[in-house]
Amino acid sequence: MKLYHAPASPFVRKVMVLLNEAKAADRVTLVPASGSPLDPGTMPVVRNPLGKIPALERADGPTLYDSRVITRYLDDLLQAHLYPAAPRLWDTLTIEATGDGIAEAAVLMRYEMHVRPEASRSPAWADAQWQKIARALAALEERWISHLSGPLDMGQVAVACALGYLDFRHADRDWRSANPGLAAWYAAIDARQSMRATAPDA
Ligand code: 99T
């Protein structure tokens, strides 16, 4: 299998963390890809018409895309057991969507302030994205710490990858000060081998 990959992407990182947790990183060949909404660059647009990564090329079926589709597929293929049975599954999927939503808003902020031409950038629009992130972090802090502290699942992985991306691209926003419980949880999960092996890079 070929995984279209960039070391800065929190969505690619989710897939890489799953592969590391399943001790199966050698099952995929990494294909470097880079681009943005303004310039698809080397993004696999033929494999994923949306021009986004991750995308997983398979020998025996169409290319899979959107990180959540890829992680469900690999979890099944590798029997990684990172999606629990219902009813716990519904909490896991909601937390995964929250982590992905944080990462999506954070990537949009990055594109707005670093990719969009300087004259048309909107700091107010970027701040509005940060308000979504702040609300999502508060929800994790107030409602989900107990689930996050349970057996490892893809909800936890998605949140951990999103927080790693906040540190990587938006360290000035200091997400920890308003969310001490989440900060303590993140310090522990970030020490896992699967997280250390996949830390973002420019
Ligand atoms: O939007 C684009 O044209 C290119 N962007 C991407 O491919 C980003 C890379 S993170 N990936 C996604 O937006 C995937 C989102 C999708 N819902 C999923 O797979 O879960 C790049 C971050 C950075 O360089 O700072």
PDB file of N, CA and C in Angstrom, residues 73-154:
ATOM      1  N   TYR A  73     -10.423   1.544   7.805  1.00  0.00           N
ATOM      2  CA  TYR A  73      -9.965   0.441   6.941  1.00  0.00           C
ATOM      3  C   TYR A  73      -8.766  -0.275   7.564  1.00  0.00           C
ATOM      4  N   LEU A  74      -7.756   0.502   7.985  1.00  0.00           N
ATOM      5  CA  LEU A  74      -6.547  -0.133   8.531  1.00  0.00           C
ATOM      6  C   LEU A  74      -6.827  -0.813   9.870  1.00  0.00           C
ATOM      7  N   ASP A  75      -7.722  -0.226  10.644  1.00  0.00           N
ATOM      8  CA  ASP A  75      -8.080  -0.855  11.922  1.00  0.00           C
ATOM      9  C   ASP A  75      -8.670  -2.247  11.676  1.00  0.00           C
ATOM     10  N   ASP A  76      -9.500  -2.346  10.645  1.00  0.00           N
ATOM     11  CA  ASP A  76     -10.110  -3.637  10.298  1.00  0.00           C
ATOM     12  C   ASP A  76      -9.055  -4.585   9.724  1.00  0.00           C
ATOM     13  N   LEU A  77      -8.250  -4.076   8.790  1.00  0.00           N
ATOM     14  CA  LEU A  77      -7.241  -4.914   8.133  1.00  0.00           C
ATOM     15  C   LEU A  77      -6.221  -5.468   9.120  1.00  0.00           C
ATOM     16  N   LEU A  78      -5.768  -4.591  10.024  1.00  0.00           N
ATOM     17  CA  LEU A  78      -4.675  -4.961  10.937  1.00  0.00           C
ATOM     18  C   LEU A  78      -5.182  -5.437  12.297  1.00  0.00           C
ATOM     19  N   GLN A  79      -6.507  -5.424  12.449  1.00  0.00           N
ATOM     20  CA  GLN A  79      -7.105  -5.794  13.750  1.00  0.00           C
ATOM     21  C   GLN A  79      -6.424  -5.020  14.895  1.00  0.00           C
ATOM     22  N   ALA A  80      -6.384  -3.705  14.709  1.00  0.00           N
ATOM     23  CA  ALA A  80      -5.716  -2.848  15.695  1.00  0.00           C
ATOM     24  C   ALA A  80      -6.597  -2.579  16.913  1.00  0.00           C
ATOM     25  N   HIS A  81      -7.903  -2.774  16.774  1.00  0.00           N
ATOM     26  CA  HIS A  81      -8.854  -2.604  17.889  1.00  0.00           C
ATOM     27  C   HIS A  81      -8.821  -1.189  18.478  1.00  0.00           C
ATOM     28  N   LEU A  82      -8.723  -0.190  17.602  1.00  0.00           N
ATOM     29  CA  LEU A  82      -8.763   1.196  18.065  1.00  0.00           C
ATOM     30  C   LEU A  82     -10.154   1.811  17.905  1.00  0.00           C
ATOM     31  N   TYR A  83     -11.107   1.013  17.425  1.00  0.00           N
ATOM     32  CA  TYR A  83     -12.522   1.415  17.444  1.00  0.00           C
ATOM     33  C   TYR A  83     -13.259   0.382  18.283  1.00  0.00           C
ATOM     34  N   PRO A  84     -13.715   0.766  19.478  1.00  0.00           N
ATOM     35  CA  PRO A  84     -14.388  -0.195  20.357  1.00  0.00           C
ATOM     36  C   PRO A  84     -15.783  -0.534  19.833  1.00  0.00           C
ATOM     37  N   ALA A  85     -16.407  -1.515  20.453  1.00  0.00           N
ATOM     38  CA  ALA A  85     -17.783  -1.874  20.096  1.00  0.00           C
ATOM     39  C   ALA A  85     -18.745  -0.818  20.621  1.00  0.00           C
ATOM     40  N   ALA A  86     -19.924  -0.727  19.983  1.00  0.00           N
ATOM     41  CA  ALA A  86     -20.993   0.137  20.498  1.00  0.00           C
ATOM     42  C   ALA A  86     -21.424  -0.411  21.863  1.00  0.00           C
ATOM     43  N   PRO A  87     -21.853   0.420  22.799  1.00  0.00           N
ATOM     44  CA  PRO A  87     -22.138   1.857  22.638  1.00  0.00           C
ATOM     45  C   PRO A  87     -20.915   2.767  22.822  1.00  0.00           C
ATOM     46  N   ARG A  88     -19.772   2.236  23.361  1.00  0.00           N
ATOM     47  CA  ARG A  88     -18.610   3.114  23.558  1.00  0.00           C
ATOM     48  C   ARG A  88     -18.155   3.743  22.239  1.00  0.00           C
ATOM     49  N   LEU A  89     -18.390   3.005  21.119  1.00  0.00           N
ATOM     50  CA  LEU A  89     -17.990   3.500  19.802  1.00  0.00           C
ATOM     51  C   LEU A  89     -18.535   4.899  19.530  1.00  0.00           C
ATOM     52  N   TRP A  90     -19.772   5.183  19.962  1.00  0.00           N
ATOM     53  CA  TRP A  90     -20.370   6.493  19.625  1.00  0.00           C
ATOM     54  C   TRP A  90     -19.597   7.612  20.298  1.00  0.00           C
ATOM     55  N   ASP A  91     -19.118   7.385  21.504  1.00  0.00           N
ATOM     56  CA  ASP A  91     -18.282   8.401  22.160  1.00  0.00           C
ATOM     57  C   ASP A  91     -16.943   8.532  21.424  1.00  0.00           C
ATOM     58  N   THR A  92     -16.343   7.391  21.074  1.00  0.00           N
ATOM     59  CA  THR A  92     -15.057   7.414  20.358  1.00  0.00           C
ATOM     60  C   THR A  92     -15.166   8.213  19.066  1.00  0.00           C
ATOM     61  N   LEU A  93     -16.248   7.975  18.300  1.00  0.00           N
ATOM     62  CA  LEU A  93     -16.396   8.677  17.013  1.00  0.00           C
ATOM     63  C   LEU A  93     -16.649  10.170  17.217  1.00  0.00           C
ATOM     64  N   THR A  94     -17.388  10.510  18.266  1.00  0.00           N
ATOM     65  CA  THR A  94     -17.638  11.934  18.547  1.00  0.00           C
ATOM     66  C   THR A  94     -16.337  12.630  18.941  1.00  0.00           C
ATOM     67  N   ILE A  95     -15.534  11.958  19.750  1.00  0.00           N
ATOM     68  CA  ILE A  95     -14.245  12.542  20.155  1.00  0.00           C
ATOM     69  C   ILE A  95     -13.314  12.627  18.948  1.00  0.00           C
ATOM     70  N   GLU A  96     -13.332  11.618  18.089  1.00  0.00           N
ATOM     71  CA  GLU A  96     -12.503  11.665  16.873  1.00  0.00           C
ATOM     72  C   GLU A  96     -12.927  12.856  16.003  1.00  0.00           C
ATOM     73  N   ALA A  97     -14.228  13.062  15.860  1.00  0.00           N
ATOM     74  CA  ALA A  97     -14.718  14.200  15.060  1.00  0.00           C
ATOM     75  C   ALA A  97     -14.304  15.528  15.708  1.00  0.00           C
ATOM     76  N   THR A  98     -14.278  15.556  17.036  1.00  0.00           N
ATOM     77  CA  THR A  98     -13.853  16.786  17.731  1.00  0.00           C
ATOM     78  C   THR A  98     -12.371  17.051  17.472  1.00  0.00           C
ATOM     79  N   GLY A  99     -11.544  16.018  17.584  1.00  0.00           N
ATOM     80  CA  GLY A  99     -10.108  16.180  17.306  1.00  0.00           C
ATOM     81  C   GLY A  99      -9.877  16.600  15.861  1.00  0.00           C
ATOM     82  N   ASP A 100     -10.563  15.940  14.935  1.00  0.00           N
ATOM     83  CA  ASP A 100     -10.400  16.299  13.517  1.00  0.00           C
ATOM     84  C   ASP A 100     -10.879  17.725  13.255  1.00  0.00           C
ATOM     85  N   GLY A 101     -11.966  18.126  13.927  1.00  0.00           N
ATOM     86  CA  GLY A 101     -12.484  19.485  13.736  1.00  0.00           C
ATOM     87  C   GLY A 101     -11.498  20.533  14.235  1.00  0.00           C
ATOM     88  N   ILE A 102     -10.832  20.234  15.342  1.00  0.00           N
ATOM     89  CA  ILE A 102      -9.792  21.142  15.842  1.00  0.00           C
ATOM     90  C   ILE A 102      -8.681  21.260  14.793  1.00  0.00           C
ATOM     91  N   ALA A 103      -8.254  20.108  14.282  1.00  0.00           N
ATOM     92  CA  ALA A 103      -7.166  20.121  13.289  1.00  0.00           C
ATOM     93  C   ALA A 103      -7.601  20.855  12.021  1.00  0.00           C
ATOM     94  N   GLU A 104      -8.856  20.639  11.591  1.00  0.00           N
ATOM     95  CA  GLU A 104      -9.318  21.311  10.367  1.00  0.00           C
ATOM     96  C   GLU A 104      -9.327  22.828  10.550  1.00  0.00           C
ATOM     97  N   ALA A 105      -9.835  23.296  11.683  1.00  0.00           N
ATOM     98  CA  ALA A 105      -9.855  24.743  11.927  1.00  0.00           C
ATOM     99  C   ALA A 105      -8.428  25.295  12.013  1.00  0.00           C
ATOM    100  N   ALA A 106      -7.532  24.525  12.632  1.00  0.00           N
ATOM    101  CA  ALA A 106      -6.146  24.977  12.778  1.00  0.00           C
ATOM    102  C   ALA A 106      -5.431  25.023  11.422  1.00  0.00           C
ATOM    103  N   VAL A 107      -5.729  24.068  10.541  1.00  0.00           N
ATOM    104  CA  VAL A 107      -5.134  24.082   9.196  1.00  0.00           C
ATOM    105  C   VAL A 107      -5.696  25.262   8.397  1.00  0.00           C
ATOM    106  N   LEU A 108      -6.998  25.544   8.538  1.00  0.00           N
ATOM    107  CA  LEU A 108      -7.582  26.696   7.832  1.00  0.00           C
ATOM    108  C   LEU A 108      -6.939  28.006   8.299  1.00  0.00           C
ATOM    109  N   MET A 109      -6.657  28.098   9.604  1.00  0.00           N
ATOM    110  CA  MET A 109      -5.962  29.300  10.113  1.00  0.00           C
ATOM    111  C   MET A 109      -4.588  29.434   9.453  1.00  0.00           C
ATOM    112  N   ARG A 110      -3.914  28.316   9.368  1.00  0.00           N
ATOM    113  CA  ARG A 110      -2.583  28.308   8.752  1.00  0.00           C
ATOM    114  C   ARG A 110      -2.666  28.781   7.292  1.00  0.00           C
ATOM    115  N   TYR A 111      -3.642  28.246   6.541  1.00  0.00           N
ATOM    116  CA  TYR A 111      -3.776  28.636   5.133  1.00  0.00           C
ATOM    117  C   TYR A 111      -4.125  30.121   5.031  1.00  0.00           C
ATOM    118  N   GLU A 112      -5.022  30.570   5.918  1.00  0.00           N
ATOM    119  CA  GLU A 112      -5.450  31.971   5.845  1.00  0.00           C
ATOM    120  C   GLU A 112      -4.270  32.928   6.053  1.00  0.00           C
ATOM    121  N   MET A 113      -3.429  32.621   7.042  1.00  0.00           N
ATOM    122  CA  MET A 113      -2.400  33.581   7.440  1.00  0.00           C
ATOM    123  C   MET A 113      -1.049  33.344   6.771  1.00  0.00           C
ATOM    124  N   HIS A 114      -0.878  32.220   6.079  1.00  0.00           N
ATOM    125  CA  HIS A 114       0.428  31.931   5.467  1.00  0.00           C
ATOM    126  C   HIS A 114       0.347  31.568   3.987  1.00  0.00           C
ATOM    127  N   VAL A 115      -0.821  31.159   3.509  1.00  0.00           N
ATOM    128  CA  VAL A 115      -0.928  30.743   2.107  1.00  0.00           C
ATOM    129  C   VAL A 115      -1.677  31.798   1.294  1.00  0.00           C
ATOM    130  N   ARG A 116      -2.772  32.321   1.847  1.00  0.00           N
ATOM    131  CA  ARG A 116      -3.529  33.354   1.136  1.00  0.00           C
ATOM    132  C   ARG A 116      -2.623  34.576   0.923  1.00  0.00           C
ATOM    133  N   PRO A 117      -2.727  35.233  -0.235  1.00  0.00           N
ATOM    134  CA  PRO A 117      -1.896  36.423  -0.461  1.00  0.00           C
ATOM    135  C   PRO A 117      -2.095  37.450   0.660  1.00  0.00           C
ATOM    136  N   GLU A 118      -1.004  38.064   1.058  1.00  0.00           N
ATOM    137  CA  GLU A 118      -1.004  38.894   2.264  1.00  0.00           C
ATOM    138  C   GLU A 118      -2.103  39.956   2.264  1.00  0.00           C
ATOM    139  N   ALA A 119      -2.341  40.563   1.112  1.00  0.00           N
ATOM    140  CA  ALA A 119      -3.297  41.680   1.053  1.00  0.00           C
ATOM    141  C   ALA A 119      -4.727  41.235   1.349  1.00  0.00           C
ATOM    142  N   SER A 120      -5.032  39.961   1.130  1.00  0.00           N
ATOM    143  CA  SER A 120      -6.422  39.527   1.343  1.00  0.00           C
ATOM    144  C   SER A 120      -6.595  38.662   2.591  1.00  0.00           C
ATOM    145  N   ARG A 121      -5.590  38.615   3.445  1.00  0.00           N
ATOM    146  CA  ARG A 121      -5.723  37.826   4.683  1.00  0.00           C
ATOM    147  C   ARG A 121      -6.693  38.497   5.658  1.00  0.00           C
ATOM    148  N   SER A 122      -7.415  37.648   6.403  1.00  0.00           N
ATOM    149  CA  SER A 122      -8.356  38.190   7.393  1.00  0.00           C
ATOM    150  C   SER A 122      -8.022  37.637   8.774  1.00  0.00           C
ATOM    151  N   PRO A 123      -7.335  38.442   9.612  1.00  0.00           N
ATOM    152  CA  PRO A 123      -7.083  37.992  10.984  1.00  0.00           C
ATOM    153  C   PRO A 123      -8.383  37.697  11.735  1.00  0.00           C
ATOM    154  N   ALA A 124      -9.463  38.436  11.442  1.00  0.00           N
ATOM    155  CA  ALA A 124     -10.743  38.198  12.134  1.00  0.00           C
ATOM    156  C   ALA A 124     -11.281  36.812  11.791  1.00  0.00           C
ATOM    157  N   TRP A 125     -11.138  36.409  10.541  1.00  0.00           N
ATOM    158  CA  TRP A 125     -11.602  35.072  10.119  1.00  0.00           C
ATOM    159  C   TRP A 125     -10.770  34.001  10.812  1.00  0.00           C
ATOM    160  N   ALA A 126      -9.448  34.227  10.881  1.00  0.00           N
ATOM    161  CA  ALA A 126      -8.587  33.259  11.574  1.00  0.00           C
ATOM    162  C   ALA A 126      -8.957  33.183  13.055  1.00  0.00           C
ATOM    163  N   ASP A 127      -9.237  34.325  13.670  1.00  0.00           N
ATOM    164  CA  ASP A 127      -9.631  34.327  15.089  1.00  0.00           C
ATOM    165  C   ASP A 127     -10.946  33.573  15.289  1.00  0.00           C
ATOM    166  N   ALA A 128     -11.860  33.703  14.316  1.00  0.00           N
ATOM    167  CA  ALA A 128     -13.139  32.982  14.424  1.00  0.00           C
ATOM    168  C   ALA A 128     -12.903  31.472  14.384  1.00  0.00           C
ATOM    169  N   GLN A 129     -11.917  31.035  13.575  1.00  0.00           N
ATOM    170  CA  GLN A 129     -11.562  29.604  13.578  1.00  0.00           C
ATOM    171  C   GLN A 129     -11.021  29.207  14.949  1.00  0.00           C
ATOM    172  N   TRP A 130     -10.224  30.106  15.545  1.00  0.00           N
ATOM    173  CA  TRP A 130      -9.680  29.789  16.872  1.00  0.00           C
ATOM    174  C   TRP A 130     -10.810  29.666  17.907  1.00  0.00           C
ATOM    175  N   GLN A 131     -11.871  30.438  17.746  1.00  0.00           N
ATOM    176  CA  GLN A 131     -12.997  30.312  18.698  1.00  0.00           C
ATOM    177  C   GLN A 131     -13.611  28.919  18.629  1.00  0.00           C
ATOM    178  N   LYS A 132     -13.686  28.346  17.434  1.00  0.00           N
ATOM    179  CA  LYS A 132     -14.172  26.960  17.313  1.00  0.00           C
ATOM    180  C   LYS A 132     -13.247  26.020  18.090  1.00  0.00           C
ATOM    181  N   ILE A 133     -11.949  26.222  17.905  1.00  0.00           N
ATOM    182  CA  ILE A 133     -10.966  25.373  18.590  1.00  0.00           C
ATOM    183  C   ILE A 133     -11.098  25.522  20.099  1.00  0.00           C
ATOM    184  N   ALA A 134     -11.216  26.767  20.561  1.00  0.00           N
ATOM    185  CA  ALA A 134     -11.311  27.013  22.016  1.00  0.00           C
ATOM    186  C   ALA A 134     -12.544  26.321  22.592  1.00  0.00           C
ATOM    187  N   ARG A 135     -13.664  26.370  21.867  1.00  0.00           N
ATOM    188  CA  ARG A 135     -14.884  25.700  22.360  1.00  0.00           C
ATOM    189  C   ARG A 135     -14.705  24.184  22.382  1.00  0.00           C
ATOM    190  N   ALA A 136     -14.058  23.662  21.350  1.00  0.00           N
ATOM    191  CA  ALA A 136     -13.850  22.208  21.291  1.00  0.00           C
ATOM    192  C   ALA A 136     -12.901  21.750  22.401  1.00  0.00           C
ATOM    193  N   LEU A 137     -11.856  22.527  22.659  1.00  0.00           N
ATOM    194  CA  LEU A 137     -10.938  22.180  23.753  1.00  0.00           C
ATOM    195  C   LEU A 137     -11.675  22.196  25.090  1.00  0.00           C
ATOM    196  N   ALA A 138     -12.544  23.195  25.279  1.00  0.00           N
ATOM    197  CA  ALA A 138     -13.310  23.279  26.535  1.00  0.00           C
ATOM    198  C   ALA A 138     -14.230  22.071  26.677  1.00  0.00           C
ATOM    199  N   ALA A 139     -14.823  21.634  25.578  1.00  0.00           N
ATOM    200  CA  ALA A 139     -15.701  20.448  25.639  1.00  0.00           C
ATOM    201  C   ALA A 139     -14.899  19.210  26.033  1.00  0.00           C
ATOM    202  N   LEU A 140     -13.699  19.068  25.468  1.00  0.00           N
ATOM    203  CA  LEU A 140     -12.850  17.920  25.836  1.00  0.00           C
ATOM    204  C   LEU A 140     -12.480  17.998  27.314  1.00  0.00           C
ATOM    205  N   GLU A 141     -12.111  19.188  27.759  1.00  0.00           N
ATOM    206  CA  GLU A 141     -11.692  19.395  29.151  1.00  0.00           C
ATOM    207  C   GLU A 141     -12.843  19.109  30.123  1.00  0.00           C
ATOM    208  N   GLU A 142     -14.041  19.573  29.774  1.00  0.00           N
ATOM    209  CA  GLU A 142     -15.159  19.506  30.727  1.00  0.00           C
ATOM    210  C   GLU A 142     -15.905  18.185  30.657  1.00  0.00           C
ATOM    211  N   ARG A 143     -15.926  17.547  29.463  1.00  0.00           N
ATOM    212  CA  ARG A 143     -16.821  16.404  29.305  1.00  0.00           C
ATOM    213  C   ARG A 143     -16.126  15.085  29.037  1.00  0.00           C
ATOM    214  N   TRP A 144     -14.933  15.111  28.421  1.00  0.00           N
ATOM    215  CA  TRP A 144     -14.407  13.868  27.864  1.00  0.00           C
ATOM    216  C   TRP A 144     -13.117  13.351  28.495  1.00  0.00           C
ATOM    217  N   ILE A 145     -12.622  13.989  29.582  1.00  0.00           N
ATOM    218  CA  ILE A 145     -11.345  13.543  30.154  1.00  0.00           C
ATOM    219  C   ILE A 145     -11.439  12.086  30.616  1.00  0.00           C
ATOM    220  N   SER A 146     -12.593  11.706  31.135  1.00  0.00           N
ATOM    221  CA  SER A 146     -12.723  10.331  31.619  1.00  0.00           C
ATOM    222  C   SER A 146     -12.573   9.336  30.458  1.00  0.00           C
ATOM    223  N   HIS A 147     -13.242   9.612  29.339  1.00  0.00           N
ATOM    224  CA  HIS A 147     -13.096   8.721  28.175  1.00  0.00           C
ATOM    225  C   HIS A 147     -11.656   8.770  27.649  1.00  0.00           C
ATOM    226  N   LEU A 148     -11.088   9.959  27.593  1.00  0.00           N
ATOM    227  CA  LEU A 148      -9.719  10.075  27.077  1.00  0.00           C
ATOM    228  C   LEU A 148      -8.733   9.269  27.931  1.00  0.00           C
ATOM    229  N   SER A 149      -9.049   9.096  29.188  1.00  0.00           N
ATOM    230  CA  SER A 149      -8.153   8.369  30.091  1.00  0.00           C
ATOM    231  C   SER A 149      -8.391   6.859  30.063  1.00  0.00           C
ATOM    232  N   GLY A 150      -9.331   6.397  29.249  1.00  0.00           N
ATOM    233  CA  GLY A 150      -9.618   4.963  29.138  1.00  0.00           C
ATOM    234  C   GLY A 150      -8.699   4.280  28.140  1.00  0.00           C
ATOM    235  N   PRO A 151      -9.056   3.050  27.719  1.00  0.00           N
ATOM    236  CA  PRO A 151      -8.210   2.321  26.761  1.00  0.00           C
ATOM    237  C   PRO A 151      -7.999   3.120  25.473  1.00  0.00           C
ATOM    238  N   LEU A 152      -6.801   3.027  24.910  1.00  0.00           N
ATOM    239  CA  LEU A 152      -6.464   3.812  23.714  1.00  0.00           C
ATOM    240  C   LEU A 152      -7.451   3.531  22.589  1.00  0.00           C
ATOM    241  N   ASP A 153      -7.928   4.607  21.950  1.00  0.00           N
ATOM    242  CA  ASP A 153      -8.799   4.455  20.780  1.00  0.00           C
ATOM    243  C   ASP A 153      -8.518   5.589  19.790  1.00  0.00           C
ATOM    244  N   MET A 154      -9.213   5.563  18.655  1.00  0.00           N
ATOM    245  CA  MET A 154      -8.928   6.572  17.622  1.00  0.00           C
ATOM    246  C   MET A 154      -9.423   7.958  18.013  1.00  0.00           C
TER     247      MET A 154
END
